[in-house]
């Protein structure tokens, strides 16, 4: 039976409704531009906060939250009083909207990626850490940061729908990049009164990391070079500005010394001239080449100026070839810089993506879903030690140094396949845009210069991300540029193509108008309240604590400094840097009090440090700085006679050895602690585990000492003597060697007649100065 047609009701469109809708559009547009301009440039100027990235995070969360609030209210207001009165209430069809348009399907894929990230967060071993992030320096991958960046993506993809909007985005990229480049150059020449980063061999500008600064220049340089085609005829003054801007950007990237950005820069430049050759005549190509060469000359002049910091740019560029050859012949498993270290991290990350280890046992259902949704956002750092190769230094790995691999590990095959699919659609959109312009070369307009600003920028950044460690400082603009390429396809290809025949059958969903209005208002209120609560409850609270610490940290009064740190930690106890720093200060005071003979005060300070760390442990039980300090604190308490902590000390060191099995220094220290509380068999087990890693790291005298002492306590004297002598020979002068001498002296003294000389020898050797502490 044919359904009875419903009469369409035309809702009158008032000028106030249209005006308000337009104002919201403009507000979202300018909030997006403001965010994209400020995010790469914001940091703790003049120590305005105690955390370098705090203002950047605050800017991202505040502006994207406001964009989202405006967006949901705009949708609600449109449903209440539609701007177009002929549209059926609540009708929309995804298949019809996307059609055969690769750009729109790419937008859909990015939307699906948000769902996958939410699922990955819910399945994470630490969902709260996956949502908020575990460390202020690891930005861009927790769900809060990631969704904020996606808001920028969708704002550009769905709101920047004209050539003027895309030009505004390009100007924002160029302006922010040029300012950052000038700041980086100033740092190289010893001037940085606002960030105190002058004197660095490789500059960071406002980014906090050389790689992120260089990566931003990878995007900025092609966009700036494309400005030579901004008008039909370029004025000499404008040409001079472009040359200077290019010179600053190239010099800034050079001083950053990032090999990955150098490769990305080369890829972007190659793509620029490849597209130019495909679309332009030889004179216009020559113009761009001349401007680039002049910019390079300006950069060379800046680079050649004398500086106390020196210049390692040429050395870093020349080393790319040797890095590609990978001529290393050592059997060391120590993670190094460059491709050698990255190959190791990539290899072990692939192991993660096939084994999916997590710090604690998990339900079978979750274990089955682990490959689908990954370890969880910001979780790689906790799982990598289970597959990492032995490391001498206590150097954590928190990023795969390859963006697709990072997504694979933390978001599983769902996130990885969505990334590959959306990237493929992005590349198809870019290729079809260039192909369309090439086929219609006679119709190329001046504004089409944006193709040369956006596509090479995207190509260079995608190349850089294969070895880089992207953070929000460059990720926000990256997602904006990717979205702009999708918009460009629609403006050039779709807008100038033959219209597709309308679908004969649509899969629309019609919602009764009262229900649509009510649900829209409820949704808008719910989203607004949730975002405001999140922002003030998390961001503002933490910024207030960070600001308090920054303003009291250098105060000449010790009491003021102590109050500032304690109050900041109280306001934001989940901040590892605050809690760990305060607890470490208490432990230092405890050790000083013990040296001064006041054991009671020392114990009180140590117990205060323990309480602080236990509070943080509830938020993140796997953070290794906190775990190591907790083990150290309870070890001190046991040493000072508080034997009620002996079992906790053993449990702490066992947990440390289990969580970080690829660090022999931690495993060996655990063995020493365990034998001190009588767990000798377990001590031997962990000592052997540390000793087994010597071949690719270094000798570990403390592990040999723990093994020898445990063997002696178990009555296996000959084996004990052999292990202890090995400890003294492995690392003479180290703490483990001197402790072994002391135990050997006691053993030979007990043996009695005939061993007096050996006992005295080891007693003397054991009383020497400790050259290196292994804890």
XYZ file of C-alpha atoms in Angstrom:
775
model
C 0.000 0.000 0.000
C 1.355 3.402 -0.895
C 2.035 5.557 2.116
C -0.126 8.653 2.401
C 1.874 11.757 1.557
C 2.278 14.255 4.317
C 1.741 17.879 3.679
C 4.958 19.868 3.877
C 4.733 22.885 6.119
C 6.743 25.873 5.024
C 8.248 27.609 8.018
C 8.688 31.330 7.528
C 12.312 32.377 7.422
C 12.985 35.566 9.310
C 15.924 37.891 8.700
C 16.947 37.538 12.341
C 17.184 33.758 11.952
C 19.349 34.064 8.842
C 21.500 36.746 10.469
C 22.083 34.697 13.636
C 22.943 31.606 11.605
C 25.425 33.619 9.559
C 26.969 35.117 12.689
C 27.495 31.660 14.161
C 29.110 30.562 10.895
C 31.486 33.495 11.064
C 32.236 32.896 14.731
C 33.152 29.252 14.067
C 35.304 30.309 11.116
C 37.295 32.859 13.097
C 37.588 30.662 16.177
C 39.128 27.994 13.948
C 41.552 30.468 12.384
C 42.478 31.820 15.817
C 43.143 28.322 17.122
C 45.297 27.410 14.129
C 47.335 30.597 14.467
C 47.850 30.405 18.231
C 48.402 26.685 18.828
C 51.908 26.503 17.263
C 52.967 29.739 18.961
C 51.593 29.308 22.483
C 53.797 28.159 25.337
C 54.719 29.273 28.861
C 56.008 32.753 28.065
C 58.101 34.193 30.896
C 57.264 31.069 32.927
C 53.574 31.964 32.999
C 52.902 28.306 33.841
C 55.109 25.569 35.236
C 54.413 23.325 32.237
C 55.728 24.392 28.820
C 52.778 23.087 26.786
C 50.033 24.280 29.164
C 48.947 27.414 27.241
C 48.900 25.422 23.990
C 46.633 22.758 25.462
C 44.402 25.374 27.040
C 44.059 27.166 23.695
C 43.200 23.953 21.848
C 40.611 22.763 24.356
C 39.031 26.184 24.937
C 38.591 27.179 21.304
C 37.536 23.795 19.975
C 35.122 23.411 22.880
C 33.591 26.790 22.040
C 33.382 25.817 18.357
C 31.531 22.629 19.255
C 29.121 24.447 21.586
C 28.295 27.003 18.890
C 27.880 24.232 16.348
C 25.382 22.187 18.360
C 23.362 25.291 19.210
C 23.327 26.300 15.565
C 21.887 22.885 14.712
C 19.293 23.267 17.456
C 18.320 26.764 16.291
C 18.045 25.565 12.692
C 15.646 22.853 13.805
C 13.600 25.335 15.787
C 13.451 27.900 12.980
C 14.922 26.423 9.783
C 16.862 28.753 7.555
C 15.384 26.949 4.553
C 11.734 26.207 5.048
C 11.388 23.546 2.348
C 13.607 20.902 3.895
C 11.833 17.954 5.564
C 12.446 17.946 9.275
C 15.216 15.588 10.294
C 15.794 14.117 6.812
C 19.298 13.234 5.688
C 20.820 10.451 3.658
C 24.526 9.624 4.011
C 24.754 7.628 0.766
C 23.105 10.397 -1.242
C 25.275 13.074 0.413
C 28.567 11.273 -0.218
C 27.686 9.724 -3.562
C 30.812 9.060 -5.616
C 32.685 11.912 -4.006
C 36.005 10.648 -2.518
C 36.413 13.822 -0.484
C 33.119 13.334 1.305
C 33.839 9.674 1.945
C 37.163 10.756 3.454
C 35.242 13.042 5.820
C 32.981 10.116 6.728
C 36.047 7.933 7.377
C 37.508 10.518 9.739
C 34.178 10.625 11.566
C 34.245 6.837 11.946
C 37.797 7.118 13.309
C 36.409 9.136 16.223
C 34.083 6.242 17.079
C 37.016 3.815 16.915
C 39.032 6.027 19.253
C 36.206 6.112 21.776
C 35.993 2.316 21.683
C 39.773 2.070 22.063
C 39.613 4.356 25.098
C 36.862 2.323 26.750
C 38.931 -0.868 26.304
C 42.158 0.748 27.482
C 43.944 -0.671 30.554
C 43.702 2.888 31.930
C 40.651 4.575 30.353
C 41.104 7.778 32.370
C 44.716 8.136 31.231
C 43.713 7.308 27.647
C 41.116 10.066 27.790
C 43.162 12.806 29.477
C 46.725 11.711 28.714
C 49.416 10.590 31.107
C 52.077 13.223 30.509
C 51.880 16.883 29.496
C 54.586 16.314 26.874
C 52.708 13.448 25.148
C 50.068 15.609 23.484
C 47.885 14.774 20.523
C 47.042 11.104 21.092
C 44.825 10.962 24.169
C 41.120 11.107 23.361
C 40.607 14.654 24.674
C 43.325 16.089 22.428
C 42.422 13.896 19.482
C 38.738 14.819 19.487
C 39.677 18.488 19.827
C 41.865 18.211 16.723
C 39.026 16.455 14.881
C 36.771 19.418 15.680
C 39.249 21.584 13.765
C 39.246 19.072 10.904
C 35.455 19.065 10.611
C 35.275 22.827 11.002
C 37.561 23.267 7.980
C 36.024 20.414 5.979
C 32.421 21.545 6.475
C 32.707 25.301 7.054
C 35.584 26.525 4.874
C 33.575 26.131 1.680
C 34.895 28.971 -0.460
C 38.196 29.943 -2.031
C 38.398 32.946 0.290
C 38.229 30.626 3.283
C 41.026 28.446 1.936
C 43.172 31.494 1.219
C 42.599 32.671 4.791
C 43.765 29.267 6.062
C 46.915 29.468 3.933
C 47.690 32.975 5.199
C 47.301 31.693 8.760
C 49.777 28.885 8.107
C 52.305 31.244 6.531
C 51.970 33.908 9.236
C 52.295 31.500 12.164
C 55.168 29.641 10.480
C 57.089 32.817 9.728
C 56.718 34.111 13.288
C 57.912 30.756 14.642
C 60.843 30.731 12.198
C 61.992 34.201 13.247
C 61.767 33.170 16.887
C 63.793 30.023 16.193
C 66.476 32.054 14.412
C 66.616 34.404 17.398
C 67.184 31.422 19.692
C 70.049 30.255 17.495
C 71.753 33.604 17.882
C 71.348 33.587 21.651
C 68.200 35.685 22.142
C 65.211 34.227 23.938
C 64.033 36.322 26.886
C 60.527 34.855 26.881
C 61.222 31.131 26.753
C 64.773 30.730 28.101
C 65.741 28.378 25.266
C 68.651 30.332 23.856
C 71.924 28.513 23.440
C 70.514 25.245 22.154
C 72.453 23.443 19.428
C 69.144 22.625 17.717
C 66.438 25.244 18.175
C 62.851 24.497 19.164
C 61.259 27.940 18.620
C 57.825 27.822 20.314
C 57.322 24.094 19.814
C 59.151 22.423 22.677
C 60.777 19.946 20.294
C 63.093 20.370 17.316
C 61.184 17.806 15.242
C 57.829 19.571 15.661
C 59.376 22.926 14.738
C 60.998 21.450 11.625
C 57.761 19.643 10.736
C 55.833 22.906 10.834
C 58.327 24.491 8.464
C 57.738 21.554 6.100
C 54.146 22.786 5.772
C 54.930 26.484 5.754
C 57.573 26.608 2.997
C 55.494 25.245 0.052
C 52.524 27.382 1.080
C 54.710 30.495 1.115
C 56.295 29.659 -2.238
C 52.831 29.288 -3.781
C 52.146 32.945 -2.994
C 54.118 33.944 -6.125
C 50.943 33.034 -8.032
C 48.617 34.952 -5.752
C 47.902 37.599 -8.395
C 48.268 37.969 -12.123
C 51.296 40.177 -11.578
C 53.378 40.145 -8.442
C 54.622 43.490 -7.124
C 58.322 43.867 -6.249
C 57.517 44.707 -2.605
C 55.357 41.609 -2.259
C 58.065 39.570 -3.940
C 60.617 40.855 -1.429
C 58.357 39.900 1.481
C 57.974 36.383 0.081
C 61.719 35.969 -0.369
C 62.398 37.111 3.202
C 59.677 34.874 4.626
C 61.043 31.886 2.711
C 64.555 32.688 3.866
C 63.460 32.819 7.502
C 61.539 29.537 7.201
C 64.362 27.649 5.485
C 66.896 28.963 8.022
C 64.592 28.044 10.899
C 64.200 24.493 9.612
C 67.987 24.276 9.071
C 68.678 25.290 12.656
C 66.168 22.713 13.917
C 68.435 20.018 12.457
C 65.710 17.413 11.974
C 66.544 14.832 9.320
C 62.881 13.800 9.007
C 61.799 17.401 8.285
C 64.609 17.715 5.725
C 63.229 14.698 3.873
C 59.670 16.027 4.172
C 60.823 19.402 2.861
C 62.426 17.711 -0.166
C 59.236 15.708 -0.812
C 57.065 18.821 -0.592
C 59.368 20.802 -2.874
C 59.421 17.974 -5.421
C 55.622 17.794 -5.378
C 55.386 21.579 -5.775
C 57.410 21.681 -8.965
C 55.859 18.450 -10.289
C 52.388 20.028 -10.040
C 53.704 23.333 -11.401
C 55.173 21.550 -14.435
C 51.867 19.756 -14.982
C 49.773 22.936 -14.836
C 51.869 26.007 -15.647
C 54.037 27.348 -18.455
C 57.799 27.532 -18.200
C 57.896 31.229 -17.286
C 55.730 30.766 -14.245
C 57.721 27.720 -13.182
C 60.920 29.728 -13.546
C 59.420 32.496 -11.389
C 58.781 30.090 -8.515
C 62.249 28.570 -8.915
C 63.840 32.029 -8.821
C 61.907 33.031 -5.699
C 62.898 29.802 -3.985
C 66.565 30.269 -4.880
C 66.491 33.846 -3.595
C 64.904 32.615 -0.365
C 67.627 29.972 -0.096
C 70.248 32.697 -0.530
C 68.675 34.696 2.302
C 68.678 31.553 4.428
C 72.334 30.880 3.559
C 73.283 34.403 4.644
C 71.482 33.938 7.972
C 73.068 30.521 8.476
C 76.538 31.889 7.691
C 76.330 34.592 10.358
C 78.600 33.790 13.324
C 76.883 32.272 16.329
C 78.120 30.839 19.611
C 75.789 27.866 19.137
C 77.407 26.673 15.933
C 75.542 25.078 13.047
C 74.996 21.346 12.647
C 72.500 21.606 9.791
C 74.957 20.519 7.080
C 76.168 17.647 9.225
C 72.578 16.492 9.769
C 71.758 16.681 6.063
C 74.886 14.772 5.028
C 74.201 12.103 7.647
C 70.915 11.153 5.935
C 72.850 9.030 3.437
C 74.754 7.141 6.104
C 71.521 6.659 8.034
C 69.930 5.056 4.988
C 72.908 2.723 4.582
C 72.559 1.614 8.218
C 76.190 0.587 8.486
C 76.051 -0.166 12.214
C 77.802 -3.431 13.072
C 77.470 -3.337 16.852
C 75.342 -5.914 18.665
C 74.135 -3.266 21.107
C 70.373 -2.988 21.507
C 70.599 0.562 22.865
C 68.094 2.863 21.147
C 70.021 5.500 19.197
C 69.031 8.572 17.250
C 68.294 8.543 13.541
C 67.092 5.634 11.447
C 69.043 3.040 13.436
C 66.986 3.762 16.524
C 63.796 4.122 14.521
C 64.276 0.742 12.859
C 64.497 -0.783 16.320
C 61.415 1.048 17.588
C 59.468 0.148 14.437
C 60.421 -3.494 14.720
C 59.387 -3.753 18.353
C 56.209 -1.768 17.689
C 55.263 -4.345 15.076
C 55.797 -6.988 17.748
C 53.381 -5.016 19.930
C 50.866 -5.062 17.076
C 50.940 -8.863 17.014
C 51.157 -9.706 20.721
C 49.273 -6.825 22.403
C 50.828 -7.107 25.899
C 49.333 -4.980 28.677
C 50.549 -4.379 32.259
C 47.803 -6.369 33.974
C 45.744 -9.513 33.182
C 42.473 -8.704 31.404
C 39.162 -10.453 30.682
C 39.025 -12.790 27.702
C 36.478 -10.630 25.882
C 38.736 -7.587 26.127
C 41.717 -9.677 25.060
C 39.857 -10.770 21.943
C 39.028 -7.149 21.051
C 42.546 -5.882 21.743
C 43.815 -6.380 18.135
C 40.720 -4.608 16.795
C 40.980 -1.463 18.907
C 44.605 -1.549 20.056
C 46.269 -0.877 23.368
C 44.382 2.378 23.870
C 45.286 6.041 23.329
C 48.532 7.041 25.054
C 49.187 3.439 26.135
C 52.206 2.520 23.981
C 54.624 3.709 26.674
C 53.287 1.132 29.159
C 53.443 -1.858 26.805
C 56.688 -1.160 24.948
C 58.975 -2.403 27.795
C 57.457 -5.879 27.427
C 58.768 -6.194 23.864
C 61.635 -3.692 23.888
C 65.202 -4.883 23.639
C 67.503 -4.439 26.669
C 68.415 -0.832 27.407
C 71.242 0.531 29.537
C 69.735 3.994 29.904
C 66.379 4.627 31.538
C 64.906 5.975 28.319
C 61.190 5.398 27.777
C 59.555 5.000 24.359
C 56.212 6.799 24.174
C 55.813 7.038 20.394
C 56.433 4.679 17.497
C 58.159 7.476 15.519
C 55.823 6.665 12.640
C 52.267 7.991 12.609
C 50.519 5.008 10.939
C 52.376 2.595 13.214
C 51.420 4.678 16.252
C 47.763 4.462 15.227
C 48.071 0.710 14.623
C 49.506 0.072 18.088
C 47.212 2.344 20.081
C 43.991 2.135 18.025
C 44.356 -1.347 16.556
C 43.528 -2.589 13.106
C 40.256 -0.652 13.108
C 42.045 2.667 13.551
C 44.823 1.670 11.165
C 42.491 0.606 8.340
C 40.411 3.757 8.758
C 43.616 5.816 8.547
C 44.752 3.992 5.400
C 41.312 4.345 3.848
C 40.970 8.058 4.584
C 44.542 8.730 3.403
C 43.858 6.859 0.160
C 40.716 8.925 -0.406
C 42.734 12.064 0.345
C 45.358 11.119 -2.251
C 42.669 10.268 -4.799
C 40.996 13.649 -4.198
C 44.304 15.476 -4.664
C 45.201 13.522 -7.797
C 41.780 14.075 -9.363
C 42.008 17.799 -8.600
C 45.339 18.137 -10.408
C 44.130 15.951 -13.272
C 40.992 18.073 -13.676
C 43.020 21.288 -13.810
C 45.441 19.768 -16.286
C 42.557 18.757 -18.573
C 41.117 22.259 -18.285
C 44.379 24.192 -18.372
C 42.824 26.987 -20.381
C 40.330 27.639 -17.598
C 42.843 27.839 -14.719
C 42.104 30.916 -12.619
C 44.327 32.953 -10.361
C 42.796 31.558 -7.181
C 43.789 28.048 -8.208
C 47.219 28.820 -6.762
C 45.826 27.222 -3.592
C 46.470 23.844 -5.240
C 50.205 24.566 -5.105
C 49.860 25.789 -1.522
C 47.936 22.807 -0.174
C 48.906 19.643 -2.061
C 52.730 19.944 -1.705
C 52.237 20.941 1.923
C 50.230 17.782 2.500
C 52.730 15.603 0.627
C 55.694 16.959 2.582
C 53.963 16.547 5.944
C 52.836 13.000 5.150
C 56.446 12.133 4.297
C 57.732 13.716 7.509
C 55.198 11.849 9.640
C 56.735 8.523 8.648
C 59.707 9.209 10.955
C 58.482 12.079 13.127
C 56.701 12.449 16.448
C 53.785 14.749 15.713
C 52.234 16.678 18.609
C 49.321 19.098 18.781
C 51.667 21.958 17.847
C 51.816 20.618 14.271
C 48.958 18.070 14.262
C 46.238 20.731 14.475
C 47.424 22.472 11.302
C 48.074 19.099 9.630
C 44.445 18.052 10.037
C 43.285 21.487 8.877
C 45.397 21.256 5.709
C 44.155 17.721 5.020
C 40.560 18.941 5.346
C 41.290 21.866 3.019
C 42.494 19.454 0.304
C 39.112 17.729 0.491
C 37.327 21.079 0.224
C 39.546 21.984 -2.732
C 38.374 18.904 -4.601
C 34.779 19.994 -4.223
C 35.459 23.596 -5.212
C 37.402 22.666 -8.336
C 36.243 19.240 -9.488
C 32.704 18.831 -8.191
C 31.624 22.429 -8.754
C 32.766 22.347 -12.395
C 31.638 18.845 -13.326
C 28.415 17.671 -14.893
C 25.761 17.212 -12.189
C 25.097 13.607 -11.297
C 21.546 12.296 -11.801
C 19.494 12.421 -8.641
C 19.005 9.166 -6.812
C 15.682 7.537 -7.602
C 15.408 6.211 -4.091
C 16.714 7.878 -0.975
C 17.242 6.318 2.404
C 16.077 9.217 4.513
C 15.180 9.203 8.166
C 12.298 11.478 9.061
C 11.842 12.563 12.636
C 8.642 14.166 13.950
C 9.263 17.884 14.328
C 8.430 18.191 18.058
C 10.744 15.292 18.847
C 13.462 16.791 16.627
C 13.246 20.177 18.331
C 13.197 18.705 21.828
C 16.088 16.348 21.202
C 18.127 19.121 19.546
C 17.739 21.459 22.499
C 18.418 18.688 24.991
C 21.497 17.607 23.035
C 22.779 21.174 22.834
C 22.344 21.674 26.573
C 23.950 18.332 27.353
C 26.981 18.960 25.119
C 27.423 22.495 26.465
C 27.266 21.434 30.109
C 29.586 18.484 29.509
C 32.209 20.555 27.679
C 32.128 23.407 30.196
C 32.377 20.975 33.104
C 35.283 19.205 31.446
C 37.092 22.429 30.627
C 36.749 24.050 34.040
C 37.099 20.837 36.008
C 40.202 19.681 34.154
C 41.924 22.449 32.182
C 41.258 25.499 34.339
C 41.970 23.614 37.555
C 45.295 22.324 36.256
C 46.302 25.639 34.753
C 45.602 27.328 38.081
C 47.858 24.834 39.838
C 50.541 25.209 37.191
C 50.360 28.993 37.395
C 50.705 28.921 41.199
C 53.801 26.735 40.997
C 55.356 28.934 38.321
C 54.892 32.117 40.370
C 56.401 30.658 43.553
C 59.108 28.397 42.151
C 61.851 31.046 42.113
C 60.722 32.890 45.229
C 63.655 33.649 47.552
C 61.633 32.454 50.523
C 61.932 28.718 51.054
C 58.577 28.667 52.833
C 56.836 30.342 49.894
C 58.377 27.867 47.460
C 57.330 24.949 49.643
C 53.785 26.294 49.959
C 53.507 26.881 46.211
C 54.601 23.361 45.343
C 52.443 21.719 47.992
C 49.364 23.743 47.043
C 49.879 23.101 43.317
C 50.160 19.384 43.965
C 47.047 19.485 46.120
C 45.061 21.174 43.341
C 46.322 18.803 40.634
C 47.464 15.582 42.318
C 47.166 13.638 39.038
C 50.038 15.637 37.498
C 53.065 13.368 37.591
C 55.583 16.216 37.456
C 53.980 17.932 40.451
C 53.505 14.853 42.631
C 56.806 13.197 41.749
C 58.712 16.455 42.233
C 57.168 17.134 45.632
C 57.607 13.533 46.794
C 61.222 13.541 45.667
C 61.797 16.755 47.621
C 60.335 15.125 50.740
C 62.583 12.094 50.274
C 65.610 14.363 49.919
C 64.684 16.100 53.167
C 64.260 12.679 54.770
C 67.753 11.599 53.748
C 69.230 14.876 55.001
C 67.430 14.432 58.339
C 68.790 10.889 58.630
C 72.320 12.107 57.976
C 71.820 14.724 60.715
C 70.773 12.026 63.157
C 67.066 12.852 63.281
C 65.596 9.517 62.190
C 62.120 10.259 63.495
C 61.822 13.315 61.241
C 63.353 11.356 58.344
C 60.691 8.678 58.674
C 57.933 11.303 58.817
C 59.188 12.955 55.623
C 59.509 9.588 53.851
C 55.998 8.546 54.852
C 54.652 11.858 53.547
C 56.391 11.203 50.221
C 54.873 7.717 50.150
C 51.359 9.049 50.783
C 51.689 11.531 47.916
C 52.859 8.841 45.527
C 50.127 6.440 46.588
C 47.579 9.113 45.692
C 49.027 9.442 42.222
C 49.203 5.672 41.842
C 45.412 5.527 42.001
C 45.321 7.640 38.831
C 48.176 5.903 37.005
C 49.587 2.716 38.568
C 52.126 2.140 35.780
C 53.989 5.459 35.538
C 57.580 4.407 35.937
C 59.027 7.492 37.655
C 56.403 7.144 40.368
C 56.862 3.384 40.678
C 60.646 3.667 40.985
C 60.374 6.443 43.552
C 57.797 4.501 45.563
C 60.136 1.505 45.672
C 62.993 3.752 46.747
C 60.930 5.438 49.482
C 59.772 2.193 51.098
C 63.318 0.815 50.800
C 64.583 3.766 52.818
C 61.870 3.220 55.413
C 62.848 -0.428 55.806
C 66.522 0.534 56.082
C 65.604 2.976 58.850
C 63.931 0.241 60.877
C 60.324 0.480 59.672
C 60.075 -3.253 58.977
C 56.301 -3.114 58.512
C 57.090 -1.894 54.996
C 59.310 -4.895 54.146
C 56.611 -6.796 52.262
C 55.535 -3.664 50.431
C 59.159 -3.040 49.456
C 59.418 -6.550 48.029
C 56.141 -6.138 46.148
C 57.259 -2.770 44.808
C 60.522 -4.085 43.403
C 58.836 -7.174 41.971
C 56.324 -4.910 40.242
C 59.131 -2.708 38.892
C 60.980 -5.720 37.501
C 57.796 -7.073 35.933
C 56.675 -3.785 34.393
C 60.084 -2.871 32.946
C 61.796 -6.179 32.081
C 63.955 -4.666 29.322
C 65.853 -2.406 31.758
C 68.551 -4.508 33.492
C 69.457 -1.701 35.911
C 65.926 -1.831 37.359
C 65.777 -5.626 37.346
C 69.185 -5.865 39.045
C 68.197 -3.320 41.678
C 65.045 -5.345 42.337
C 67.196 -8.426 42.891
C 69.302 -6.540 45.449
C 66.207 -5.355 47.317
C 64.653 -8.812 47.374
C 67.678 -10.508 48.863
C 67.819 -7.843 51.562
C 64.390 -8.988 52.823
C 65.142 -12.701 52.596
C 63.543 -13.530 49.238
C 66.739 -15.128 47.987
C 65.384 -17.495 45.344
C 63.420 -14.675 43.749
C 66.478 -12.441 43.990
C 68.542 -15.011 42.074
C 65.821 -15.250 39.417
C 65.835 -11.493 38.750
C 69.625 -11.255 39.048
C 69.977 -13.897 36.333
C 67.454 -11.993 34.241
C 69.580 -8.837 34.454
C 72.807 -10.769 33.858
C 71.346 -12.340 30.703
C 71.129 -8.859 29.159
C 74.831 -8.035 29.621
C 75.807 -9.178 26.132
C 73.931 -6.319 24.451
C 74.107 -3.702 27.235
C 76.921 -3.623 29.793
C 78.115 -5.551 32.881
C 75.793 -5.248 35.881
C 77.849 -5.683 39.034
C 74.849 -5.062 41.261
C 73.008 -8.027 39.748
C 76.044 -10.228 40.349
C 76.231 -8.892 43.909
C 72.555 -9.697 44.523
C 73.020 -13.177 43.151
C 76.169 -13.803 45.205
C 74.649 -12.531 48.422
C 71.490 -14.592 47.892
C 73.545 -17.710 47.182
C 75.564 -17.139 50.364
C 72.392 -16.759 52.424
C 71.151 -20.041 50.940
C 74.354 -21.784 51.998
C 75.782 -22.184 48.489
C 79.109 -20.603 49.422
C 81.256 -21.632 46.462
C 78.722 -20.377 43.946
C 78.332 -17.215 46.022
C 82.075 -16.499 46.034
C 82.251 -17.025 42.272
C 79.359 -14.597 41.662
C 80.746 -11.970 44.037
C 84.232 -12.116 42.528
C 82.629 -11.712 39.095
C 80.876 -8.589 40.395
C 84.176 -7.057 41.522
C 85.768 -7.789 38.152
C 82.890 -6.639 35.988
C 82.746 -3.037 37.174
C 85.528 -2.093 39.603
C 84.576 0.915 41.700
C 80.853 0.626 41.081
C 78.421 0.274 43.960
C 77.750 -3.397 43.235
C 81.475 -4.164 43.129
C 82.165 -2.469 46.465
C 79.233 -4.222 48.132
C 80.547 -7.513 46.774
C 83.981 -6.803 48.284
C 82.309 -6.191 51.645
C 80.394 -9.497 51.537
C 83.516 -11.349 50.390
C 85.404 -9.879 53.337
C 82.726 -11.212 55.697
C 82.734 -14.631 54.006
C 86.502 -15.063 54.231
C 86.489 -13.783 57.790
C 83.984 -16.497 58.697
C 86.084 -19.096 56.896
C 88.846 -18.278 59.384
C 92.368 -19.659 59.236
C 94.113 -19.369 55.903
C 91.723 -16.712 54.582
C 92.813 -13.732 56.711
C 94.719 -12.101 53.871
C 91.778 -12.391 51.473
C 89.410 -11.078 54.126
C 91.607 -8.027 54.735
C 92.030 -7.424 50.991
C 88.296 -7.386 50.343
C 87.636 -5.328 53.446
C 90.032 -2.669 52.186
C 88.610 -2.756 48.664
C 85.087 -2.534 49.983
C 85.860 0.606 51.974
C 86.881 2.582 48.877
C 84.820 5.374 47.322
C 81.817 4.446 45.194
C 82.473 5.771 41.701
C 78.991 5.111 40.355
C 75.639 4.377 41.999
C 73.415 2.001 40.063
C 70.103 2.871 41.744
